[in-house]
Coordinates of N, CA and C and ligand atoms in Angstrom, one line a residue:
M1 N 25.6 58.9 93.3 CA 25.7 57.9 94.4 C 27.2 57.3 93.6
T2 N 28.0 57.2 94.7 CA 29.7 56.3 94.3 C 28.9 54.8 94.4
A3 N 29.6 53.5 94.1 CA 28.8 52.4 94.1 C 30.3 51.7 95.7
P4 N 29.4 52.1 96.0 CA 30.7 50.9 97.5 C 31.7 50.1 97.2
R5 N 32.7 50.3 97.8 CA 33.8 49.5 97.3 C 34.5 48.6 98.1
V6 N 33.8 46.9 98.0 CA 34.0 46.2 98.8 C 34.7 44.9 98.5
G7 N 35.7 44.6 99.8 CA 36.2 44.0 99.3 C 36.0 42.5 99.8
V8 N 36.4 41.4 99.0 CA 36.1 39.8 99.6 C 37.4 39.0 99.6
L9 N 37.5 38.6 101.1 CA 38.7 38.2 100.9 C 39.1 36.9 100.1
A10 N 40.0 36.9 99.6 CA 39.6 35.6 98.4 C 41.3 34.7 98.3
L11 N 41.1 34.8 100.0 CA 43.1 33.8 100.1 C 42.5 32.1 99.5
Q12 N 40.9 31.7 99.7 CA 40.3 30.1 99.6 C 38.9 30.6 100.3
G13 N 38.5 29.4 99.5 CA 36.5 29.4 99.5 C 36.0 30.2 98.6
D14 N 34.6 30.2 98.6 CA 33.8 30.7 97.9 C 33.5 32.3 97.7
F15 N 34.9 32.7 97.7 CA 34.7 34.4 97.4 C 34.2 34.7 95.8
R16 N 34.6 33.8 95.0 CA 34.0 34.1 93.6 C 32.2 34.5 93.4
E17 N 32.0 34.0 94.4 CA 30.7 33.9 94.7 C 30.0 35.1 95.2
H18 N 30.8 35.4 95.9 CA 30.0 36.8 96.5 C 30.7 37.6 95.7
L19 N 31.8 37.9 95.2 CA 31.9 38.9 94.5 C 31.4 39.0 93.0
A20 N 30.5 38.5 92.8 CA 29.1 38.3 91.5 C 28.2 38.6 92.5
V21 N 27.3 38.3 93.3 CA 26.7 38.5 94.4 C 26.4 40.3 94.0
L22 N 27.9 40.5 94.9 CA 28.0 42.3 95.3 C 28.1 42.8 94.2
R23 N 28.8 42.4 93.2 CA 28.1 43.2 91.6 C 27.3 43.6 91.2
G24 N 26.5 41.9 91.4 CA 25.5 42.1 91.0 C 24.3 42.9 91.3
L25 N 24.3 43.5 92.4 CA 24.4 44.7 93.5 C 25.0 45.6 93.2
G26 N 25.7 46.2 92.2 CA 26.0 47.5 91.7 C 27.6 48.2 92.7
A27 N 28.1 46.7 93.4 CA 29.0 47.1 94.6 C 30.1 47.7 93.3
E28 N 31.7 47.8 93.6 CA 32.7 47.4 92.9 C 32.9 46.3 94.2
A29 N 33.6 45.3 93.3 CA 33.6 44.0 94.6 C 34.9 43.7 93.7
R30 N 36.4 43.8 94.7 CA 37.4 43.0 94.3 C 37.9 42.0 95.6
P31 N 38.8 41.4 94.9 CA 39.6 40.6 95.6 C 40.5 40.8 96.2
V32 N 40.4 40.3 98.0 CA 41.6 41.0 98.5 C 42.4 39.6 99.1
R33 N 43.6 40.0 98.9 CA 44.5 38.4 99.5 C 46.1 39.6 99.9
R34 N 46.0 40.7 99.5 CA 47.1 41.2 100.4 C 46.7 42.1 101.6
A35 N 47.4 42.8 102.4 CA 47.6 44.0 103.0 C 46.7 44.8 102.2
E36 N 47.7 45.7 101.6 CA 48.0 47.0 101.1 C 45.9 46.8 100.5
E37 N 45.6 45.9 99.7 CA 44.4 45.6 99.4 C 42.8 46.3 100.5
L38 N 43.1 46.4 101.5 CA 42.6 46.8 103.0 C 42.5 48.3 102.3
Q39 N 43.2 48.5 102.2 CA 43.3 50.2 102.4 C 42.0 50.9 101.4
D40 N 42.0 51.0 100.7 CA 40.6 51.7 99.8 C 39.7 50.9 99.6
I41 N 38.7 50.5 100.7 CA 37.7 49.5 100.3 C 37.0 50.2 101.7
D42 N 35.2 49.9 101.4 CA 34.8 50.8 102.5 C 34.1 49.7 103.3
G43 N 34.3 48.2 103.0 CA 34.1 47.0 103.3 C 34.2 45.9 103.2
L44 N 34.5 44.9 103.8 CA 34.5 43.3 103.6 C 33.9 42.1 103.5
V45 N 34.0 41.2 102.9 CA 33.4 39.7 103.2 C 34.1 38.5 103.1
I46 N 34.2 38.1 104.0 CA 34.6 36.4 104.5 C 34.4 35.7 103.9
P47 N 34.3 34.7 102.8 CA 33.7 33.8 102.6 C 33.2 32.6 103.2
G48 N 32.9 31.5 103.2 CA 32.6 30.0 102.9 C 34.1 29.3 102.8
G49 N 34.3 28.6 103.8 CA 35.6 27.5 102.7 C 36.1 27.3 104.1
E50 N 37.0 26.5 104.4 CA 37.8 26.4 105.9 C 38.6 27.3 106.2
S51 N 38.5 27.3 107.6 CA 39.0 28.6 108.3 C 39.8 27.6 108.9
T52 N 40.3 26.8 109.1 CA 41.8 26.4 109.3 C 43.4 27.3 108.4
V53 N 42.2 26.5 107.1 CA 43.3 26.8 106.3 C 43.4 28.1 105.9
M54 N 42.0 28.9 106.2 CA 41.6 30.7 105.7 C 42.7 31.4 106.8
D55 N 42.8 30.6 108.0 CA 43.6 31.4 109.2 C 45.2 31.2 108.8
K56 N 45.5 29.9 108.6 CA 47.2 29.7 108.0 C 47.7 30.8 107.2
L57 N 46.5 30.8 106.3 CA 47.2 31.4 104.8 C 46.5 33.0 105.3
S58 N 45.6 33.4 106.0 CA 46.1 35.2 106.2 C 47.3 35.0 106.7
R59 N 47.5 34.7 107.6 CA 48.8 35.3 108.2 C 50.0 35.1 107.6
A60 N 50.2 33.5 107.4 CA 51.7 33.6 106.5 C 51.2 34.7 105.4
F61 N 50.2 35.3 104.5 CA 50.4 36.4 103.4 C 50.5 37.8 104.3
G62 N 50.4 37.7 105.9 CA 50.0 39.1 106.7 C 49.2 39.9 106.5
V63 N 48.2 39.7 106.1 CA 46.7 40.1 106.4 C 46.3 39.8 107.5
A64 N 46.2 38.8 108.2 CA 45.3 38.6 110.0 C 45.7 39.6 109.9
E65 N 46.8 40.6 111.3 CA 46.8 41.6 111.8 C 46.2 43.1 111.0
P66 N 46.2 43.1 109.6 CA 45.8 44.7 109.5 C 43.9 44.2 108.9
V67 N 43.6 42.9 109.2 CA 42.1 42.6 109.2 C 42.4 42.7 110.1
K68 N 42.6 42.5 111.5 CA 42.1 42.7 112.7 C 41.7 44.3 113.9
A69 N 42.5 44.8 112.5 CA 43.1 46.5 113.2 C 41.8 47.1 112.4
A70 N 41.4 46.7 111.0 CA 40.8 47.3 110.3 C 39.1 46.7 111.1
I71 N 38.6 45.5 111.8 CA 37.7 45.4 112.1 C 37.3 46.3 113.9
A72 N 39.1 46.4 114.8 CA 38.9 47.2 115.7 C 38.3 49.0 114.9
E73 N 38.6 49.3 113.8 CA 37.9 51.0 113.3 C 36.5 50.6 112.8
G74 N 36.1 49.7 113.1 CA 34.8 49.4 112.6 C 35.0 49.7 111.1
M75 N 35.4 49.2 110.7 CA 35.1 48.5 109.4 C 34.1 47.6 109.4
P76 N 32.6 47.7 107.6 CA 31.5 46.4 108.6 C 31.9 45.0 107.6
V77 N 32.3 44.3 108.5 CA 33.0 42.9 107.9 C 31.6 42.2 107.8
Y78 N 31.2 41.4 107.2 CA 30.0 40.1 107.0 C 30.7 38.7 106.8
G79 N 30.8 37.6 107.8 CA 31.6 36.6 107.5 C 30.4 35.4 107.1
T80 N 30.7 34.8 106.5 CA 29.7 33.6 105.8 C 30.4 32.3 106.4
C81 N 29.7 31.2 107.6 CA 30.0 30.0 107.5 C 31.1 30.2 108.2
A82 N 32.7 29.4 107.2 CA 34.2 29.5 107.5 C 34.9 31.1 108.1
G83 N 33.5 32.0 106.9 CA 34.0 33.3 107.7 C 33.7 33.7 108.8
L84 N 32.4 33.1 109.1 CA 31.4 33.5 110.9 C 32.7 32.9 112.2
I85 N 33.0 31.6 111.2 CA 34.4 31.8 112.2 C 35.1 32.4 112.4
M86 N 35.8 32.9 111.4 CA 37.1 33.6 111.7 C 36.7 34.7 112.0
L87 N 35.6 35.9 112.4 CA 34.7 36.4 113.3 C 35.0 36.4 114.6
A88 N 34.3 35.3 115.0 CA 33.9 35.1 116.4 C 35.1 34.9 117.0
D89 N 35.2 35.7 118.3 CA 36.0 35.7 119.3 C 35.9 34.3 119.6
T90 N 35.8 33.6 120.3 CA 35.6 32.2 120.9 C 35.0 31.5 119.9
V91 N 36.1 30.2 119.6 CA 36.3 28.8 118.5 C 36.6 27.7 119.2
R92 N 35.2 27.2 118.9 CA 35.1 25.4 120.2 C 35.5 24.6 118.5
D93 N 35.6 23.5 118.6 CA 36.5 22.4 117.8 C 36.7 23.1 116.9
R94 N 38.1 24.0 117.6 CA 38.8 24.3 116.6 C 40.0 23.5 116.6
I95 N 41.2 23.7 115.6 CA 42.0 22.4 115.6 C 43.2 23.7 116.2
E96 N 43.7 22.7 116.9 CA 45.2 23.5 118.2 C 46.5 24.3 116.5
G97 N 46.0 25.5 118.0 CA 46.7 26.7 117.0 C 45.9 26.9 116.2
Q98 N 44.4 27.0 116.1 CA 44.3 27.5 114.8 C 43.5 28.9 115.6
Q99 N 43.3 30.0 115.0 CA 43.2 31.5 115.4 C 41.9 32.4 114.3
S100 N 41.1 33.0 114.9 CA 39.9 33.6 114.3 C 40.8 34.9 114.5
F101 N 40.1 36.5 113.2 CA 40.1 37.6 113.5 C 39.4 38.0 114.6
G102 N 38.6 37.5 115.3 CA 37.7 37.8 116.4 C 37.0 39.4 116.2
G103 N 36.6 40.1 116.6 CA 35.3 41.0 117.2 C 33.7 40.9 116.8
L104 N 33.4 39.4 116.7 CA 32.2 39.0 116.9 C 32.3 38.6 118.5
D105 N 31.3 39.5 119.4 CA 31.4 38.8 120.8 C 30.1 37.3 120.8
V106 N 31.1 36.4 120.5 CA 30.1 34.9 120.1 C 31.0 33.5 120.4
V107 N 31.0 33.1 120.7 CA 31.1 31.5 120.3 C 30.9 31.1 119.6
V108 N 31.5 30.3 118.5 CA 30.7 29.4 117.7 C 32.0 28.0 118.2
R109 N 30.8 27.7 117.5 CA 31.5 25.6 117.6 C 31.0 25.4 116.2
R110 N 32.7 25.1 116.3 CA 32.8 24.0 113.9 C 32.3 23.5 113.6
N111 N 31.7 23.0 112.3 CA 30.8 21.8 112.1 C 29.9 21.3 113.4
A112 N 28.8 21.8 113.6 CA 28.3 21.8 114.8 C 27.4 20.4 114.4
F113 N 27.2 20.2 113.1 CA 25.9 20.0 113.2 C 26.1 17.9 112.7
G114 N 27.5 17.5 112.9 CA 28.5 16.1 113.1 C 28.2 15.6 111.7
T115 N 28.6 14.5 111.5 CA 28.6 13.9 110.1 C 27.5 13.1 109.7
Q116 N 26.4 12.5 110.5 CA 25.2 13.0 110.0 C 24.1 13.4 108.9
L117 N 24.7 15.3 109.7 CA 23.8 16.0 108.9 C 24.6 16.9 108.5
D118 N 25.6 16.8 108.1 CA 26.8 18.0 107.4 C 26.4 19.0 106.9
S119 N 25.8 18.1 105.8 CA 24.9 20.0 105.3 C 23.2 19.6 105.0
F120 N 22.8 20.7 104.6 CA 21.1 20.7 104.9 C 20.5 22.2 104.3
E121 N 18.8 22.0 103.9 CA 18.4 23.3 103.8 C 17.9 23.5 104.6
T122 N 17.1 25.0 104.9 CA 16.1 25.0 105.8 C 15.7 26.9 105.3
D123 N 14.0 26.4 106.1 CA 13.9 27.9 105.4 C 13.4 29.0 107.2
L124 N 14.5 30.1 106.7 CA 14.4 30.7 108.0 C 13.6 32.2 108.3
D125 N 12.9 32.6 108.9 CA 12.2 33.8 109.0 C 13.1 34.9 110.3
I126 N 13.5 35.8 109.4 CA 14.0 36.8 109.2 C 13.2 38.5 109.3
P127 N 12.8 38.8 110.4 CA 11.8 39.5 110.0 C 12.8 40.8 109.7
E128 N 14.0 41.8 109.9 CA 15.0 42.6 109.3 C 15.3 42.5 107.7
L129 N 15.0 41.6 107.6 CA 15.0 41.0 105.6 C 13.8 41.1 104.6
G130 N 12.5 41.4 105.5 CA 11.6 41.0 105.2 C 10.9 39.8 105.8
E131 N 8.9 39.9 104.8 CA 8.3 38.6 105.4 C 8.8 37.3 104.9
D132 N 9.1 37.6 103.4 CA 9.4 36.3 102.9 C 10.9 35.4 103.6
P133 N 10.5 34.1 103.9 CA 11.5 33.5 104.5 C 12.7 33.8 103.8
V134 N 13.9 33.2 104.5 CA 15.2 32.7 103.8 C 15.7 32.0 103.7
H135 N 16.1 31.2 102.2 CA 16.2 29.9 102.2 C 18.0 30.2 102.6
A136 N 18.0 28.7 103.9 CA 19.5 28.8 103.9 C 20.6 27.3 103.9
V137 N 21.2 27.3 103.3 CA 22.0 26.6 103.0 C 23.3 26.3 104.0
F138 N 23.1 25.2 104.3 CA 24.3 25.0 105.7 C 25.0 23.9 105.0
I139 N 26.3 24.3 104.9 CA 27.8 23.2 104.8 C 28.5 23.4 105.4
R140 N 28.5 22.0 106.4 CA 29.6 21.7 107.9 C 29.7 23.2 108.7
A141 N 28.2 23.2 108.8 CA 28.2 25.2 109.1 C 28.6 25.2 111.0
P142 N 28.6 25.8 111.0 CA 29.0 26.0 112.1 C 28.0 27.0 112.9
I143 N 27.4 26.4 114.7 CA 26.6 27.0 115.2 C 27.3 28.4 116.3
V144 N 26.3 29.2 116.4 CA 26.4 30.5 117.7 C 26.3 29.9 118.8
E145 N 26.9 29.5 119.6 CA 26.6 28.5 120.9 C 26.6 30.3 122.0
E146 N 27.1 30.7 122.0 CA 27.0 31.7 123.3 C 27.0 32.8 122.5
I147 N 26.3 34.0 122.4 CA 26.4 35.4 122.3 C 26.4 36.5 123.4
G148 N 27.6 36.9 123.6 CA 28.0 38.0 124.7 C 26.2 39.4 124.1
A149 N 27.1 40.2 125.1 CA 26.4 41.7 124.9 C 26.4 42.5 124.2
K150 N 27.5 42.1 123.7 CA 27.7 43.1 122.3 C 26.7 43.1 121.2
A151 N 26.9 41.4 120.9 CA 26.3 40.5 119.4 C 24.8 40.9 120.0
R152 N 24.0 40.2 119.1 CA 22.5 39.4 119.0 C 21.9 38.6 117.8
A153 N 21.4 38.0 118.0 CA 20.5 36.8 117.1 C 19.9 37.9 116.3
L154 N 20.0 37.1 114.7 CA 18.7 37.5 113.9 C 18.8 36.6 113.3
A155 N 18.5 35.6 113.8 CA 17.7 33.6 112.9 C 18.3 32.8 113.8
E156 N 17.2 32.2 113.9 CA 17.3 31.0 114.8 C 16.3 29.6 113.9
L157 N 17.0 28.6 114.3 CA 16.8 27.4 113.6 C 15.7 26.8 114.6
E158 N 14.6 26.2 114.0 CA 13.5 26.1 115.1 C 13.5 25.9 116.4
D159 N 15.0 24.7 116.9 CA 14.5 24.2 117.9 C 15.7 25.9 118.6
G160 N 15.8 26.8 118.2 CA 16.4 27.7 119.2 C 17.8 27.9 118.5
R161 N 18.7 27.3 117.7 CA 20.2 27.6 117.6 C 20.7 29.1 117.0
V162 N 21.1 29.4 117.3 CA 21.5 31.0 116.3 C 21.8 30.5 115.5
V163 N 22.1 30.9 114.1 CA 22.5 31.2 113.1 C 22.6 31.6 112.3
A164 N 22.2 33.4 113.0 CA 23.0 34.7 112.1 C 23.1 35.8 113.4
V165 N 24.1 36.8 113.3 CA 23.7 37.3 114.3 C 24.9 38.7 113.8
E166 N 24.2 39.4 114.5 CA 24.9 40.7 114.3 C 25.7 41.5 115.0
Q167 N 26.5 42.4 114.8 CA 26.6 43.5 116.0 C 27.9 44.9 115.8
G168 N 27.0 45.5 115.2 CA 27.0 46.9 114.6 C 27.5 47.0 113.4
N169 N 28.8 47.1 113.4 CA 29.0 47.3 111.6 C 29.4 45.1 111.2
L170 N 29.2 44.8 112.2 CA 29.9 43.3 112.1 C 28.5 42.6 111.6
L171 N 28.5 41.4 110.4 CA 27.8 40.3 110.3 C 27.9 39.3 110.3
G172 N 27.2 37.9 110.6 CA 28.3 36.4 110.6 C 26.8 35.5 110.2
T173 N 26.5 35.3 109.4 CA 25.6 34.1 109.6 C 26.7 32.3 109.2
S174 N 26.0 31.2 109.5 CA 26.5 30.1 109.6 C 26.2 29.2 108.2
F175 N 25.4 30.3 107.3 CA 25.1 29.7 106.2 C 25.3 30.6 105.0
H176 N 25.3 30.1 104.0 CA 26.1 30.3 102.4 C 24.6 31.4 101.6
P177 N 24.4 32.3 102.0 CA 23.4 33.6 101.1 C 24.0 33.8 100.2
E178 N 25.2 33.6 99.7 CA 25.1 33.4 98.3 C 25.7 32.4 97.0
V179 N 25.0 31.8 97.9 CA 25.0 30.0 96.8 C 23.4 30.4 96.4
T180 N 22.6 31.1 96.8 CA 21.2 30.3 96.7 C 20.6 31.2 96.1
G181 N 21.5 32.5 95.3 CA 20.8 33.8 94.6 C 19.6 34.9 94.9
D182 N 19.3 34.6 96.4 CA 18.6 35.8 97.2 C 19.7 36.8 97.8
D183 N 19.3 37.5 98.0 CA 20.3 39.1 97.6 C 20.3 39.5 99.3
R184 N 19.4 38.9 99.6 CA 18.7 39.7 101.0 C 20.1 40.1 101.9
F185 N 20.6 39.8 102.2 CA 21.5 39.8 103.4 C 23.0 40.5 102.8
H186 N 23.4 40.1 101.7 CA 24.2 41.0 101.1 C 23.6 42.5 101.0
R187 N 22.6 43.2 100.4 CA 21.9 44.5 100.2 C 22.1 44.8 101.8
Y188 N 21.8 44.0 102.7 CA 21.8 44.4 104.1 C 22.8 44.9 104.4
F189 N 24.4 43.6 104.4 CA 25.8 44.4 105.0 C 25.6 45.1 103.7
L190 N 25.0 45.7 102.3 CA 25.7 46.9 102.3 C 24.7 48.1 102.6
S191 N 23.7 47.9 103.4 CA 23.2 49.1 103.7 C 24.2 50.0 104.9
K192 N 24.6 48.9 104.7 CA 26.0 49.5 106.5 C 27.3 50.8 105.8
L193 N 27.3 49.8 104.7 CA 28.6 51.0 104.1 C 28.1 51.7 104.3
G194 N 27.2 52.7 103.9 CA 26.2 54.4 104.1 C 26.5 55.0 102.8
Ligands
LIG201 N1 33.8 23.5 108.3 C1 34.5 24.9 107.8 C2 35.3 25.1 108.7 O1 35.2 25.0 109.8 C3 33.2 25.6 107.4 C4 32.3 25.0 106.4 C5 31.9 26.1 105.8 O2 32.4 27.4 104.9 N2 31.1 25.8 104.4 O3 35.9 26.6 108.9

């Protein structure tokens, strides 16, 4: 079997961590900064970082429209934190003019935990990933406030707030599996690449 070719949007944020996890799993992982680099990949990861900056850079570099087209054509895409915001159809508490790629039929709220609880860690039960809980790191994270008919929740906090979603080939997490050493989310994503 040939190694899956996975792009990681490398305009801003923690793309190096994603590249390392994907390479550790045997994928041929490469940074994506230009439209041409989207052409010969089997899937795309959108890292954590700052969605407002990622939005501006993706439009300035001319990759926003090609990424949208790839999503529409069914390319598997996994977004973590800011990446989830970029995948969401609707973004609350966005800055003026901020756009997302969209595709994921959800409403997310940016920086949903406020300044009191900027960053925190917790364990999540995610049956799809096995019995062991997933240790999740949240850093100025978004929450999925509404889920449309096409998407489904994969993980919730104890209070029921949704922090991981899936919709066909699209996967999004509020938290950062790329920094914990637990590669089950990346494995789950790679299983979508066929
Ligand atoms: N708060 C950031 C944003 O709005 C996301 C933070 C993160 O990716 N860790 O894009």
